[in-house]
């Protein structure tokens, strides 16, 4: 057998001759040398084999992976190129800077309609059914006027994994520069107006040098106000984060300010104590360190800010573009002008009414408290000066009508309750829309109740004495009852026999029912009858007893012997 053969294959055309030469068989000496070299390369004593691109081949890679098949190219050296992704099979992705074109083509504007363009607007890049412009009464195809510019032909972009998730792809920083320029122009205009106003005031002599120095000091304080740490916060310069504490540890807890259990309520969930904890101690709320959350909430500019916010909402509903957080200065000026106009309008309305009807002397009169030197308001104080009685908190009303008194009643419906019925307390009437009868109605209701209570007692006392005939009849009835009891004992035996017969019939019916159910369960689901006309009635005692006797229990050891 020869060590190698050469095979020549000629195609049918004869133009392309492909010769495949099989690898020659190695001798024992060459095979041994090759194995020794591989072992030395794996141990690192010999240099690694190099492929056709000059890269080292890992000696631990098997030969069937690193060697090129002989039927592809037997002359090639061992390589890993055929194991790597082939460049012609790789997908070509778009670069990170590529994006879809925006806008329309402004350099070329058509003046007349072109064949194949949109019949509505005249653009070449879409058809009439894809046109996003408002449908014209007469399209551009027939008028030849107002031809819309063509849109850009959008490229077919295909991004890789990172390109699809790049949120800044397509962002144009020049758009932000427009916003920066707009704000810089507004700032410059404000500065020029302020400088012009200062020059006018200096020229008129209204602004003194002392005020200017004072304003400059305030501006310097405003510059460094942002650098001051707020209480309850700590800035860590190493980690560049702000650590916020829940509260300052030197503060006294709200629930420790007054240990009286009847003092202000402390909500542990929200850490809120709305009322003043020192309310019953006689201390002035302005002198204590803490007077409740409501005291802090309704002091200072809190109320005025809430009124300003309410005005902003009302103004926005009526069409004014104002916002408390976005433009507080504009809102404050608008609110001040609104209050001035409102006061002027009220004053004008008051003057017009007084001119027409008169009565100024009644408005100039002092209040009734000063004229009479007394009031009808009763207030009771404690020794500490707190109000005990007289100025209670107003009770919150519900959405339903309250204290509605109809038909001359002095109390509301539901103020009286007796024997499971509601009524009016003023007249003890249980009819809702009845007319009030006052004390007379109470007396009538009381007499009726007492009469109903005395009536059964009178019936007991008014019973007539029985005659001899009635006594004889009662004795005859008692004798009949005794005879009936004796006959009932004999009848009980016959009833037991009837019950046994009924039970047998019920057992036979139950067995028939179970057989019928078994036959139905063996049928196909689609062929089972639909028992919609099945008689529904309450089962008898005998039928329930038969069902209990015939019912199979899975935990019964004798269940398998029931059918035998």
Coordinates of C-alpha atoms in Angstrom, one line a residue:
X1 CA 0.0 0.0 0.0
X2 CA 1.5 3.3 -1.0
X3 CA 2.1 6.0 1.5
X4 CA 0.1 8.6 -0.4
X5 CA -2.0 8.9 -3.6
X6 CA -2.9 11.8 -5.8
X7 CA -6.4 12.1 -7.1
X8 CA -7.5 14.4 -9.9
X9 CA -11.1 15.5 -10.3
X10 CA -12.2 17.2 -13.5
X11 CA -15.5 19.1 -13.7
X12 CA -18.0 18.6 -16.5
X13 CA -17.1 22.0 -18.0
X14 CA -13.4 21.2 -18.0
X15 CA -12.5 24.8 -17.2
X16 CA -12.0 24.5 -13.4
X17 CA -9.6 21.7 -12.3
X18 CA -9.5 21.1 -8.6
X19 CA -6.7 18.8 -7.3
X20 CA -7.0 17.4 -3.7
X21 CA -3.9 15.9 -2.3
X22 CA -4.4 13.8 0.9
X23 CA -1.8 14.2 3.7
X24 CA 1.1 11.8 3.5
X25 CA 1.3 9.1 6.2
X26 CA 3.9 9.9 8.9
X27 CA 6.6 7.4 9.9
X28 CA 7.0 6.2 13.5
X29 CA 10.0 8.5 14.0
X30 CA 8.2 11.6 12.8
X31 CA 5.2 10.8 14.9
X32 CA 7.4 10.3 18.0
X33 CA 9.2 13.6 17.4
X34 CA 5.9 15.4 16.9
X35 CA 4.5 14.0 20.2
X36 CA 7.7 15.0 22.1
X37 CA 7.4 18.6 20.7
X38 CA 3.8 18.8 21.8
X39 CA 4.7 17.7 25.3
X40 CA 7.6 20.2 25.5
X41 CA 5.2 23.0 24.3
X42 CA 2.6 22.0 27.0
X43 CA 5.3 22.1 29.7
X44 CA 6.6 25.5 28.4
X45 CA 10.1 24.3 27.5
X46 CA 9.5 24.9 23.7
X47 CA 8.1 28.0 22.0
X48 CA 4.4 27.8 21.1
X49 CA 3.3 27.2 17.5
X50 CA 2.5 30.3 15.5
X51 CA -0.4 30.5 13.0
X52 CA -0.4 32.3 9.7
X53 CA -1.2 35.7 11.3
X54 CA 1.7 35.5 13.7
X55 CA -0.4 34.7 16.8
X56 CA 0.6 32.0 19.3
X57 CA -1.5 28.9 19.4
X58 CA -2.3 27.5 22.8
X59 CA -0.6 24.0 22.9
X60 CA -3.5 22.6 25.0
X61 CA -5.9 23.1 22.1
X62 CA -6.7 19.8 20.4
X63 CA -5.3 19.1 17.0
X64 CA -8.7 18.6 15.4
X65 CA -9.6 22.2 16.3
X66 CA -6.3 24.0 15.3
X67 CA -5.5 22.1 12.1
X68 CA -7.1 23.1 8.8
X69 CA -9.0 20.2 7.1
X70 CA -6.9 18.7 4.2
X71 CA -9.8 19.0 1.8
X72 CA -9.9 22.8 2.2
X73 CA -6.3 23.7 1.9
X74 CA -3.6 21.0 2.9
X75 CA -0.8 23.5 2.4
X76 CA -2.0 25.8 5.3
X77 CA -0.3 25.8 8.7
X78 CA -2.3 25.1 11.9
X79 CA -4.5 28.2 12.7
X80 CA -7.6 29.2 14.6
X81 CA -8.9 31.6 12.0
X82 CA -11.5 29.2 10.8
X83 CA -12.8 29.0 14.4
X84 CA -13.2 32.7 14.8
X85 CA -16.3 34.7 13.5
X86 CA -16.0 35.3 9.8
X87 CA -16.1 38.9 8.8
X88 CA -18.4 38.4 5.8
X89 CA -21.0 36.9 8.2
X90 CA -20.9 39.6 10.7
X91 CA -23.7 42.1 11.0
X92 CA -22.9 45.7 10.2
X93 CA -24.2 48.1 12.9
X94 CA -24.6 51.8 12.6
X95 CA -22.2 54.0 14.5
X96 CA -23.2 55.8 17.7
X97 CA -23.3 59.2 16.0
X98 CA -25.8 58.2 13.3
X99 CA -29.4 59.2 13.8
X100 CA -32.5 60.0 11.8
X101 CA -32.7 63.3 10.0
X102 CA -35.1 65.9 11.4
X103 CA -37.2 68.5 9.6
X104 CA -37.7 68.9 5.9
X105 CA -35.4 69.7 2.9
X106 CA -35.3 73.4 2.9
X107 CA -32.7 73.9 0.2
X108 CA -34.9 72.7 -2.6
X109 CA -38.5 74.1 -2.7
X110 CA -40.8 73.1 -5.5
X111 CA -42.9 75.7 -7.2
X112 CA -45.3 73.5 -9.1
X113 CA -46.8 70.0 -8.7
X114 CA -44.6 67.1 -9.7
X115 CA -45.9 63.8 -11.1
X116 CA -46.1 61.0 -8.4
X117 CA -46.2 63.5 -5.5
X118 CA -48.8 63.8 -2.7
X119 CA -52.1 65.0 -4.1
X120 CA -52.8 66.9 -0.9
X121 CA -49.6 68.8 -0.1
X122 CA -47.4 68.2 -3.1
X123 CA -44.4 66.5 -1.4
X124 CA -42.7 63.7 -3.2
X125 CA -41.7 61.6 -0.2
X126 CA -45.2 60.3 0.6
X127 CA -48.6 59.6 -0.9
X128 CA -52.0 61.1 -0.1
X129 CA -53.1 58.4 2.4
X130 CA -49.8 58.9 4.4
X131 CA -50.0 62.7 4.4
X132 CA -49.9 64.3 7.9
X133 CA -51.1 67.7 6.7
X134 CA -54.6 68.9 7.2
X135 CA -56.7 67.8 4.1
X136 CA -57.0 70.8 1.8
X137 CA -60.3 71.8 0.2
X138 CA -58.5 71.7 -3.2
X139 CA -55.3 69.7 -3.2
X140 CA -51.9 70.9 -4.5
X141 CA -52.3 68.6 -7.5
X142 CA -55.0 70.9 -8.9
X143 CA -54.0 74.3 -7.6
X144 CA -50.2 74.0 -7.9
X145 CA -49.8 76.4 -5.0
X146 CA -48.2 76.0 -1.5
X147 CA -46.2 73.0 -2.4
X148 CA -44.9 71.5 0.8
X149 CA -41.2 70.8 1.1
X150 CA -40.0 67.2 0.8
X151 CA -39.1 65.2 3.9
X152 CA -35.6 63.7 4.3
X153 CA -35.2 60.1 3.2
X154 CA -34.5 58.4 6.5
X155 CA -31.6 56.0 6.7
X156 CA -32.2 52.4 7.8
X157 CA -30.3 52.3 11.1
X158 CA -29.4 49.2 12.9
X159 CA -27.8 49.6 16.3
X160 CA -26.0 47.1 18.5
X161 CA -26.9 46.3 22.2
X162 CA -25.3 49.5 23.5
X163 CA -26.6 51.7 20.7
X164 CA -30.2 50.7 21.3
X165 CA -29.9 51.7 25.0
X166 CA -28.0 55.0 24.4
X167 CA -30.4 57.6 25.8
X168 CA -28.3 60.5 24.5
X169 CA -28.1 59.2 20.9
X170 CA -29.5 61.9 18.6
X171 CA -29.3 64.7 21.2
X172 CA -28.2 68.0 19.8
X173 CA -26.5 70.2 22.4
X174 CA -27.2 73.3 20.3
X175 CA -30.9 73.1 21.3
X176 CA -29.8 73.6 25.0
X177 CA -27.6 76.5 24.0
X178 CA -30.7 78.3 22.7
X179 CA -32.3 78.0 26.2
X180 CA -29.1 79.3 27.8
X181 CA -29.0 82.3 25.5
X182 CA -32.7 83.1 26.1
X183 CA -32.2 83.1 29.9
X184 CA -29.0 85.2 29.5
X185 CA -30.9 87.8 27.5
X186 CA -33.6 88.0 30.2
X187 CA -31.0 88.4 32.9
X188 CA -29.3 91.1 31.0
X189 CA -32.5 93.0 30.5
X190 CA -33.3 92.8 34.2
X191 CA -29.8 94.2 35.1
X192 CA -30.2 97.1 32.7
X193 CA -33.7 97.9 34.1
X194 CA -32.4 97.8 37.6
X195 CA -29.4 100.0 36.8
X196 CA -31.7 102.5 35.0
X197 CA -34.1 102.5 38.0
X198 CA -31.2 103.2 40.4
X199 CA -29.9 106.0 38.3
X200 CA -33.4 107.6 38.2
X201 CA -33.7 107.4 42.0
X202 CA -30.3 108.8 42.5
X203 CA -31.1 111.7 40.2
X204 CA -34.3 112.4 42.0
X205 CA -32.5 112.2 45.4
X206 CA -34.8 109.5 46.9
X207 CA -32.1 107.0 47.4
X208 CA -29.5 107.9 50.1
X209 CA -26.1 106.5 50.5
X210 CA -27.0 104.7 53.7
X211 CA -29.6 102.7 52.0
X212 CA -27.2 101.7 49.3
X213 CA -24.7 100.5 51.8
X214 CA -27.4 98.5 53.6
X215 CA -28.5 96.9 50.3
X216 CA -25.0 95.9 49.5
X217 CA -24.6 94.2 52.9
X218 CA -27.9 92.3 52.3
X219 CA -26.6 91.2 48.9
X220 CA -23.4 89.9 50.4
X221 CA -25.4 88.0 53.0
X222 CA -27.5 86.5 50.3
X223 CA -24.4 85.3 48.4
X224 CA -23.2 83.2 51.3
X225 CA -26.6 82.1 52.6
X226 CA -26.5 78.9 50.5
X227 CA -23.2 77.8 52.2
X228 CA -24.8 77.6 55.6
X229 CA -25.8 74.1 56.8
X230 CA -29.4 73.7 57.8
X231 CA -30.1 72.4 61.3
X232 CA -30.6 68.7 61.4
X233 CA -28.2 68.2 58.4
X234 CA -24.6 67.2 58.2
X235 CA -22.4 67.3 55.1
X236 CA -19.7 64.7 54.7
X237 CA -16.9 66.1 52.4
X238 CA -15.2 62.8 51.9
X239 CA -18.3 60.9 50.6
X240 CA -20.0 64.0 49.1
X241 CA -23.4 63.2 50.5
X242 CA -25.8 64.9 52.9
X243 CA -26.7 62.9 56.0
X244 CA -30.0 64.1 57.4
X245 CA -30.7 63.4 61.0
X246 CA -34.3 62.7 62.1
X247 CA -34.2 65.4 64.9
X248 CA -31.7 67.3 66.9
X249 CA -30.8 65.2 70.0
X250 CA -30.9 68.2 72.3
X251 CA -34.6 68.7 71.7
X252 CA -37.1 67.5 74.2
X253 CA -39.5 64.9 72.9
X254 CA -43.1 66.2 72.4
X255 CA -44.6 63.5 74.6
X256 CA -42.3 64.5 77.5
X257 CA -43.3 68.1 77.7
X258 CA -46.5 67.4 79.7
X259 CA -46.9 64.0 81.3
X260 CA -50.6 64.5 82.1
X261 CA -52.5 61.8 80.2
X262 CA -55.4 64.3 79.6
X263 CA -53.1 66.8 77.9
X264 CA -52.6 67.2 74.2
X265 CA -52.7 64.0 72.1
X266 CA -49.4 62.7 70.6
X267 CA -49.7 60.7 67.4
X268 CA -46.7 58.2 67.4
X269 CA -47.1 57.3 63.8
X270 CA -46.8 60.8 62.4
X271 CA -44.9 62.2 65.4
X272 CA -47.4 65.0 65.6
X273 CA -48.9 66.9 68.6
X274 CA -51.3 69.4 67.1
X275 CA -52.6 71.0 70.3
X276 CA -50.6 72.9 72.9
X277 CA -49.3 70.6 75.7
X278 CA -49.2 73.5 78.1
X279 CA -52.9 74.5 77.5
X280 CA -54.1 73.7 81.1
X281 CA -51.0 74.9 82.9
X282 CA -51.7 78.7 82.6
X283 CA -48.5 79.4 80.5
X284 CA -48.6 81.8 77.6
X285 CA -48.1 80.1 74.2
X286 CA -45.7 82.8 73.2
X287 CA -43.4 82.2 76.3
X288 CA -43.1 78.4 76.0
X289 CA -40.6 76.7 73.7
X290 CA -43.2 74.5 72.0
X291 CA -46.9 75.3 71.7
X292 CA -48.1 72.5 69.4
X293 CA -47.9 72.0 65.6
X294 CA -50.9 74.1 64.9
X295 CA -49.4 77.1 66.7
X296 CA -46.3 76.9 64.4
X297 CA -48.5 76.2 61.4
X298 CA -50.7 79.3 61.8
X299 CA -47.9 81.8 62.8
X300 CA -45.7 84.0 60.6
X301 CA -46.3 84.0 56.9
X302 CA -48.0 80.6 56.8
X303 CA -51.5 82.0 56.5
X304 CA -50.6 84.6 53.9
X305 CA -48.8 82.0 51.8
X306 CA -51.9 79.7 51.9
X307 CA -54.0 82.7 50.8
X308 CA -51.5 83.4 48.0
X309 CA -51.7 79.7 46.9
X310 CA -55.5 79.8 46.9
X311 CA -55.4 83.0 44.8
X312 CA -52.9 81.4 42.3
X313 CA -55.3 78.4 41.8
X314 CA -58.3 80.7 41.2
X315 CA -56.3 82.9 38.8
X316 CA -55.1 79.9 36.9
X317 CA -58.6 78.6 36.5
X318 CA -59.6 82.0 35.0
X319 CA -56.7 82.0 32.5
X320 CA -53.8 83.7 34.2
X321 CA -50.4 81.9 33.9
X322 CA -49.2 82.2 37.4
X323 CA -47.6 79.7 39.8
X324 CA -46.4 80.0 43.3
X325 CA -43.2 78.0 43.0
X326 CA -42.3 78.9 39.4
X327 CA -42.8 82.7 39.6
X328 CA -43.5 83.8 43.1
X329 CA -42.6 87.5 42.5
X330 CA -45.1 87.9 39.7
X331 CA -47.8 86.2 41.8
X332 CA -47.1 88.4 44.8
X333 CA -47.4 91.6 42.8
X334 CA -50.5 90.3 41.1
X335 CA -52.1 89.4 44.5
X336 CA -51.3 92.8 45.9
X337 CA -52.9 94.6 43.0
X338 CA -55.9 92.3 43.2
X339 CA -56.4 93.1 46.9
X340 CA -56.1 96.9 46.3
X341 CA -58.7 96.7 43.4
X342 CA -61.0 94.5 45.6
X343 CA -60.9 97.0 48.5
X344 CA -61.5 99.9 46.1
X345 CA -64.5 98.1 44.5
X346 CA -66.0 97.4 48.0
X347 CA -65.5 101.0 49.0
X348 CA -67.2 102.3 45.8
X349 CA -70.0 99.8 46.2
X350 CA -70.5 100.9 49.8
X351 CA -70.5 104.6 48.9
X352 CA -73.0 104.1 46.0
X353 CA -75.4 102.2 48.4
X354 CA -75.1 104.9 51.1
X355 CA -75.7 107.7 48.5
X356 CA -78.8 106.0 47.2
X357 CA -80.4 104.7 50.5
X358 CA -78.6 106.6 53.3
X359 CA -78.0 105.2 56.8
X360 CA -74.5 106.3 57.5
X361 CA -75.4 107.1 61.1
X362 CA -76.1 103.4 61.8
X363 CA -72.7 102.4 60.6
X364 CA -71.0 105.0 62.8
X365 CA -72.8 103.9 66.0
X366 CA -70.6 102.0 68.6
X367 CA -71.2 98.3 69.1
X368 CA -73.9 97.0 71.4
X369 CA -71.3 95.7 74.0
X370 CA -70.1 99.3 74.6
X371 CA -73.5 100.9 74.6
X372 CA -75.0 98.4 77.1
X373 CA -71.7 97.6 78.9
X374 CA -72.7 93.9 79.0
X375 CA -72.9 90.8 76.8
X376 CA -75.0 87.7 76.9
X377 CA -71.9 85.4 76.3
X378 CA -71.4 83.2 79.4
X379 CA -67.8 82.1 79.9
X380 CA -66.5 80.2 83.0
X381 CA -62.8 80.4 83.8
X382 CA -60.5 78.3 86.1
X383 CA -58.1 79.6 88.6
X384 CA -55.3 79.3 86.0
X385 CA -57.3 81.5 83.5
X386 CA -58.2 78.7 81.1
X387 CA -61.8 78.5 79.7
X388 CA -63.8 75.8 81.4
X389 CA -67.2 76.5 79.9
X390 CA -68.6 79.0 77.4
X391 CA -66.3 79.0 74.4
X392 CA -66.3 75.4 73.3
X393 CA -65.0 74.3 70.0
X394 CA -67.4 74.3 67.1
X395 CA -68.7 70.8 66.2
X396 CA -68.0 69.9 62.6
X397 CA -71.2 69.6 60.6
X398 CA -71.9 66.7 58.3
X399 CA -73.0 66.9 54.7
X400 CA -76.6 66.1 55.8
X401 CA -79.1 68.6 57.1
X402 CA -79.1 69.0 60.8
X403 CA -81.5 70.6 63.4
X404 CA -84.3 70.7 60.8
X405 CA -87.6 71.2 62.8
X406 CA -90.8 70.8 60.9
X407 CA -94.6 71.1 61.8
X408 CA -94.0 73.3 64.9
X409 CA -91.8 70.7 66.6
X410 CA -89.2 72.0 69.0
X411 CA -87.1 68.8 68.8
X412 CA -85.8 66.9 65.8
X413 CA -87.1 63.5 64.6
X414 CA -85.2 60.8 66.4
X415 CA -84.8 62.6 69.7
X416 CA -87.1 60.1 71.4
X417 CA -86.9 56.3 71.6
X418 CA -89.3 53.9 73.2
X419 CA -90.1 50.2 72.6
X420 CA -88.1 50.0 69.4
X421 CA -89.6 53.1 67.8
X422 CA -88.2 56.6 67.1
X423 CA -90.2 59.8 67.7
X424 CA -90.2 63.4 68.8
X425 CA -89.1 64.3 72.3
X426 CA -91.3 67.4 72.4
X427 CA -94.7 65.5 72.1
X428 CA -93.7 61.8 72.2
X429 CA -95.2 61.3 68.7
X430 CA -94.0 58.3 66.7
X431 CA -95.4 59.6 63.3
X432 CA -92.6 61.4 61.4
X433 CA -94.6 64.1 59.6
X434 CA -97.2 64.7 62.4
X435 CA -98.0 68.1 63.8
X436 CA -96.6 68.8 67.3
X437 CA -99.1 68.6 70.1
X438 CA -96.8 69.6 72.9
X439 CA -97.4 68.6 76.5
X440 CA -100.9 67.4 75.6
X441 CA -99.4 64.8 73.3
X442 CA -97.2 63.6 76.1
X443 CA -100.1 63.2 78.5
X444 CA -102.1 61.2 75.9
X445 CA -99.2 58.9 75.1
X446 CA -98.6 58.3 78.8
X447 CA -102.3 57.5 79.5
X448 CA -102.4 55.1 76.5
X449 CA -99.4 53.3 77.8
X450 CA -100.8 53.0 81.3
X451 CA -104.1 51.8 80.0
X452 CA -102.5 49.0 77.9
X453 CA -100.6 47.9 81.0
X454 CA -103.7 47.8 83.3
X455 CA -105.9 46.0 80.7
X456 CA -104.5 42.4 81.1
X457 CA -104.6 42.8 84.9
X458 CA -108.3 43.8 84.8
X459 CA -109.1 40.8 82.7
X460 CA -107.6 38.5 85.3
X461 CA -109.7 40.0 88.1
X462 CA -112.9 40.2 86.0
X463 CA -113.1 36.5 85.3
X464 CA -116.6 35.1 86.2
X465 CA -117.2 32.1 88.5
X466 CA -117.8 28.8 86.7
X467 CA -121.2 27.1 86.7
X468 CA -121.8 23.4 87.6
X469 CA -122.4 22.6 83.9
X470 CA -119.0 24.1 82.9
X471 CA -117.2 22.1 85.7
X472 CA -118.9 18.9 84.5
X473 CA -117.8 19.5 80.9
X474 CA -114.1 20.1 82.0
X475 CA -114.2 16.8 83.9
X476 CA -115.5 15.0 80.8
X477 CA -112.7 16.5 78.7
X478 CA -110.0 15.3 81.1
X479 CA -111.5 11.7 81.0
X480 CA -111.3 11.7 77.2
X481 CA -107.7 12.8 77.3
X482 CA -106.8 9.9 79.6
X483 CA -108.5 7.4 77.3
X484 CA -106.7 8.8 74.3
X485 CA -103.3 8.3 76.0
X486 CA -104.1 4.6 76.6
X487 CA -105.1 4.1 72.9
X488 CA -102.0 5.9 71.7
X489 CA -99.8 3.3 73.3
X490 CA -101.4 0.6 71.2
X491 CA -101.2 2.8 68.1
X492 CA -97.4 3.3 68.5
X493 CA -96.7 -0.3 67.6
X494 CA -98.6 0.1 64.3
X495 CA -96.7 3.3 63.6
X496 CA -93.3 1.5 64.0
X497 CA -94.4 -1.1 61.5
X498 CA -95.3 1.7 59.0
X499 CA -91.9 3.3 59.6
X500 CA -90.2 0.1 58.9
X501 CA -92.1 -0.4 55.6
X502 CA -91.3 3.2 54.6
X503 CA -87.6 2.6 55.3
X504 CA -87.6 -0.5 53.2
X505 CA -89.1 1.4 50.3
X506 CA -86.6 4.2 50.7
X507 CA -83.7 1.7 50.8
X508 CA -84.9 0.1 47.5
X509 CA -85.3 3.6 45.9
X510 CA -81.8 4.5 47.1
X511 CA -80.3 1.3 45.5
X512 CA -82.1 2.1 42.3
X513 CA -80.8 5.6 42.3
X514 CA -77.2 4.5 42.9
X515 CA -77.5 2.0 40.0
X516 CA -78.9 4.7 37.8
X517 CA -76.0 7.0 38.7
X518 CA -73.5 4.3 38.0
X519 CA -74.9 3.7 34.5
X520 CA -74.9 7.5 33.7
X521 CA -71.2 7.8 34.8
X522 CA -70.3 5.0 32.4
X523 CA -71.7 6.9 29.5
X524 CA -69.8 9.5 27.5
X525 CA -70.1 13.1 28.8
X526 CA -71.8 14.2 25.5
X527 CA -74.5 11.5 25.7
X528 CA -75.5 12.0 29.3
X529 CA -79.1 13.2 29.8
X530 CA -79.8 16.7 31.1
X531 CA -82.2 16.4 34.1
X532 CA -83.6 19.9 34.0
X533 CA -87.1 18.7 34.9
X534 CA -85.9 16.7 38.0
X535 CA -88.3 17.1 40.9
X536 CA -86.8 19.2 43.7
X537 CA -88.4 18.6 47.1
X538 CA -87.3 18.2 50.7
X539 CA -86.2 14.6 51.4
X540 CA -88.2 12.7 54.1
X541 CA -86.6 11.2 57.2
X542 CA -86.8 7.7 55.8
X543 CA -84.9 8.8 52.6
X544 CA -82.2 10.5 54.6
X545 CA -81.8 7.4 56.8
X546 CA -81.5 5.2 53.6
X547 CA -78.9 7.6 52.2
X548 CA -76.8 7.4 55.4
X549 CA -77.0 3.6 55.4
X550 CA -76.0 3.2 51.7
X551 CA -73.3 5.9 51.7
X552 CA -69.8 4.5 51.2
X553 CA -67.1 5.9 53.4
X554 CA -63.5 5.7 52.1
X555 CA -62.2 5.2 55.7
X556 CA -64.5 2.3 56.4
X557 CA -62.6 -1.0 56.5
X558 CA -65.8 -3.0 55.6
X559 CA -66.6 -0.7 52.6
X560 CA -65.6 -3.4 50.1
X561 CA -68.2 -5.9 51.5
X562 CA -71.2 -3.6 51.3
X563 CA -72.3 -4.8 47.8
X564 CA -72.0 -8.5 48.6

